[in-house]
Amino acid sequence: MMTSVNSNNCQSYPKALTVILIVMFCTTLLPTAYGQSKADFASFHVFVANQQDTGKHSGYYLCSWENEVPHSLPIIRSLAHHAAIVWIDPKVPYETNLPGLTMVKANNLWKCSPNALPLVASRNMIGSSLVVSAPTLPWLLQALTEAGNAIDILQLDSMSASAHVRCIKPNAFATLMHHKGISFIDFAATPHTEIGIIGYDRTFHGINAVDYAIPGATGKNIVVGIKEQMVEQADLDLYKRILPSGLAANNVTNHATVVASIVGGAGNSFYDGRGIAYQCKFFPSSFGNLFADDFGVLNANAVSVQNHSYGTVIQPFYGAEALSYDAQTWRNKNIVHVFSAGNMGQGTAPLGPYANLQGFANITGNFKAAKNIITVGAISNKDIIADESSAGPLFDGRIAPQLIALGPSGTSDAAAIVSGTVAVMQQVFADSNGGALPPASLVKALLYNTATDVHQPGIDYKTGYGLADSYAAIVSLQQKRYWQDLMVPGVTRVFPIQVPQNAIRLKATISWTDSNATVNTNQALINDLDFEIFHSASGTVYQPWILNPFPNADSLKQSAKRGRDSLNTAEQITIQNPPVGEYQLRVKASKIVSASVPFHVAWQIDTTNSFQFTSPQHPSDMNRLEKATASLRWQSTPADAQAKGQLSVSYNRGASWQLVADAVLLSAAKFEWPIKDTAAVISFRMQTGFGNFYSKEVVLSNLTNFQFSFNCTDSLGIVWNSHPFATAYQIYTLTDSPYLKLLLTTTDTVAVVQKGNLYSPVFAVQPLLNNQLPASRSLAKNADFSGVNCFYTAINYNLLDNNVIRLITSLSTNFGVDSVSFEQVNQAGELLKILNTQKVAAPNSNYETTTNSTTTGTVYFRSRIRLQNGKSVYTNTIAVITSGQKILLAFPNPAPANGSLQLRLQQGVPYSSRLQLLDISGRLLQQFDGVPFSLSTKGLPAG
């Protein structure tokens, strides 16, 4: 009698037989793509039950077979290509005498993750946090219930049938591991943020071109999830765009705020505070939960892309968290999860097939081994691939990271750039598709297909498909250079394209969302689609690029070669100098387990001798205060890879040109131009063998800078430097909107703002130019944090010898001010006498006087600022404690018992003087070689 199990659905189990397959890696195993003829039981000897284990055997067996998997053996989880763990109900007869099938009883160590297995015998379990999984949620709940008070349940993830628990009793780990319903157990890792970056450069990835060359591409109506710690809701660039969230962390961090700003900062603070999706909204959640967030909550808040700029330790296996993300994205195919690859690029995997290989397989966190996510590595703003940026392969030879992006000191911000790009792509697609979001597989196909090849030719384990190009990906989406279809078993899908005569490259990338694998599996891919390009005229078939996943550094460094990809959920084909004619993009299924699998193919044909400047786009790209050089960037496809051009600049709108560089390599796509200290309208020209090409005109000038001249109860004064091309100036403020709004326009370089109900202390100034070109806006400033008060910045004093007091008042502006008076007042603010009055004269802003008519104790002073309109304003009152004409002042008097006695010497008397403390009868109590500022009265008698 033989009974089969539906291996495609882990939720469905017959009562007669249940088979459970768990993954355990051995360093001797090779990735499946390079195959094994037969599983070697010696590789898994640690899982073979001994006599003691057999006595309490729960029905688990270690199996191996030759050639094909026996149809009667329903594999749910595999150890290798020809080995598995199965569970057979001892009450039900099962035919084990099958040709080529070997079966031995197994212990429970196969349930341990690779990280947990070495620690089982040595680690103190009390207080340990564990991640446990079961084939189904009911099995998990039963196991947790039966564990009783040995554990605390911290988090339950129904999507992956997993839980995060804490061990309360010493037997907790063993209780869970020996429970027949538990199929996976791991020590929980602690999340941490990846390093933040400096050097954010909006010329990278064509971000500034997205702003100014694609109107309306802003991320509007898209909600981006920020999963880590809480962002600062009062931040100028995130103001009023953080949605309330029951999943948010309590701890506010600068890291989360910076990441959110790069994703979609409003740019209120300045141009560099503007993220890619600057009109998106944010939904915060906490990385305290490493499983995928409840999709019901995400969906209710319209979250369509979630950024994850954090990691744990290097975990080279498909853990419960990876399963959780794949299960969520398989059921909800529009959501995109973007992860930082990690900053452990010089680290090594502690175990698995790639153990101890320097510089490889060091992605941080098993959740980044999910198939349906994007992981992002880092490149510096000097175009250097960061050594610290984590690299692949993943445990089964898959490519990771898939992309790299700008991150001079880490991968956190690199992930944020890709998340922001995804948000804009989702918005652009929704705008032309009735509000519907694009499938995640379409977004990924476009991102991978438009990425710029860097590091080494073709795909590689350090940079994946290349450097993300936000501008190119969005343009490709707008131009609908993609094909979508549904794959079913036994069918080949064909899409014809015509390659013109001047084509220099044909590039196409397929992507699909795959169903989740089983936890701790040796190979994650379930539905394996095959992609190829067929040239009709010649009959040539072009296969995708694949990497050598053999666990050896020399193998992993090899350049990509063509072949069948049986590992990844994305495959890419490029054809250099493709012959003219019709080509067919073909997709078929090598293995398809699901009823159907939707897929997307992005394609592009690059033609020879094209050129386009993508930067500069805006005068803020030329800010001398931030950077001495401007990054000129372009896209070009010269027929000759070594072709050079002549770069020139014009300061008079093209009337004449000055040579910048005589032989610029066009394929470099970048030139650093030293910014000239001048005011002009400039543009750049690239002269090539196939034509002359021109950049946008931009204004080169000093950044507009403003100051607050006064900040009074009813009004605020602003003054700024003039712009050489300005006809007027616009004053912006941050009020009831998330974005700066126009408050007023003036032709002057000063403005007075009347405070009203909608008053905000945040302002910025932008010139309006006579040449109709955009101008750089000033930084936004907060008047309340500027140090400016009502016509003054501060009143201070210096205590001179013999207790002469020098009073100093600093005005914030001379404009409209007649005089400054110094007054002595009492504690209640009543005038005692006027010490001095001085007329205000430009450019002096500091006024001072001295007085020696001080009394013992505290005296109070202020200044009265008389305005030219006859009104007066007053500074704050300052208090000065002096000994007056006495040499020494002791206070309080009387002094409290067991308290402190404060001492003040007359200014000019050295503190090295000897001090004696006497009682009322003249008896010496204490003596000091120097005068302290205070002394304790503890133990001193009264009197």
Tab-separated table of N, CA and C in Angstrom, residues 498-503 535-538 577-583:
chain	number	residue	atom	x	y	z
A	498	GLN	N	11.624	43.563	-33.669
A	498	GLN	CA	12.406	43.846	-34.865
A	498	GLN	C	13.626	44.676	-34.493
A	499	VAL	N	14.797	44.215	-34.863
A	499	VAL	CA	16.041	44.925	-34.575
A	499	VAL	C	16.449	45.710	-35.818
A	500	PRO	N	16.631	47.041	-35.679
A	500	PRO	CA	16.985	47.853	-36.844
A	500	PRO	C	18.459	47.703	-37.210
A	501	GLN	N	18.822	48.324	-38.316
A	501	GLN	CA	20.161	48.161	-38.860
A	501	GLN	C	21.235	48.815	-37.994
A	502	ASN	N	20.909	49.891	-37.311
A	502	ASN	CA	21.929	50.618	-36.543
A	502	ASN	C	21.962	50.195	-35.074
A	503	ALA	N	21.461	49.006	-34.762
A	503	ALA	CA	21.444	48.549	-33.366
A	503	ALA	C	22.851	48.171	-32.910
A	535	HIS	N	17.022	34.238	-33.092
A	535	HIS	CA	17.161	35.056	-34.288
A	535	HIS	C	16.613	34.272	-35.472
A	536	SER	N	15.536	34.771	-36.036
A	536	SER	CA	14.794	34.011	-37.046
A	536	SER	C	15.630	33.724	-38.281
A	537	ALA	N	16.391	34.700	-38.744
A	537	ALA	CA	17.112	34.530	-40.007
A	537	ALA	C	18.224	33.498	-39.903
A	538	SER	N	18.994	33.546	-38.812
A	538	SER	CA	20.136	32.639	-38.684
A	538	SER	C	19.823	31.375	-37.898
A	577	ASN	N	25.903	44.109	-30.957
A	577	ASN	CA	25.859	44.239	-32.414
A	577	ASN	C	24.963	43.178	-33.051
A	578	PRO	N	23.716	43.115	-32.641
A	578	PRO	CA	22.820	42.077	-33.157
A	578	PRO	C	22.565	42.266	-34.650
A	579	PRO	N	22.582	41.192	-35.427
A	579	PRO	CA	22.240	41.309	-36.851
A	579	PRO	C	20.825	41.847	-37.022
A	580	VAL	N	20.616	42.607	-38.074
A	580	VAL	CA	19.308	43.178	-38.331
A	580	VAL	C	18.294	42.056	-38.582
A	581	GLY	N	17.045	42.296	-38.227
A	581	GLY	CA	16.007	41.313	-38.521
A	581	GLY	C	15.086	41.057	-37.352
A	582	GLU	N	14.275	40.012	-37.509
A	582	GLU	CA	13.285	39.669	-36.485
A	582	GLU	C	13.890	38.723	-35.454
A	583	TYR	N	13.584	39.024	-34.207
A	583	TYR	CA	13.990	38.163	-33.096
A	583	TYR	C	12.737	37.760	-32.322
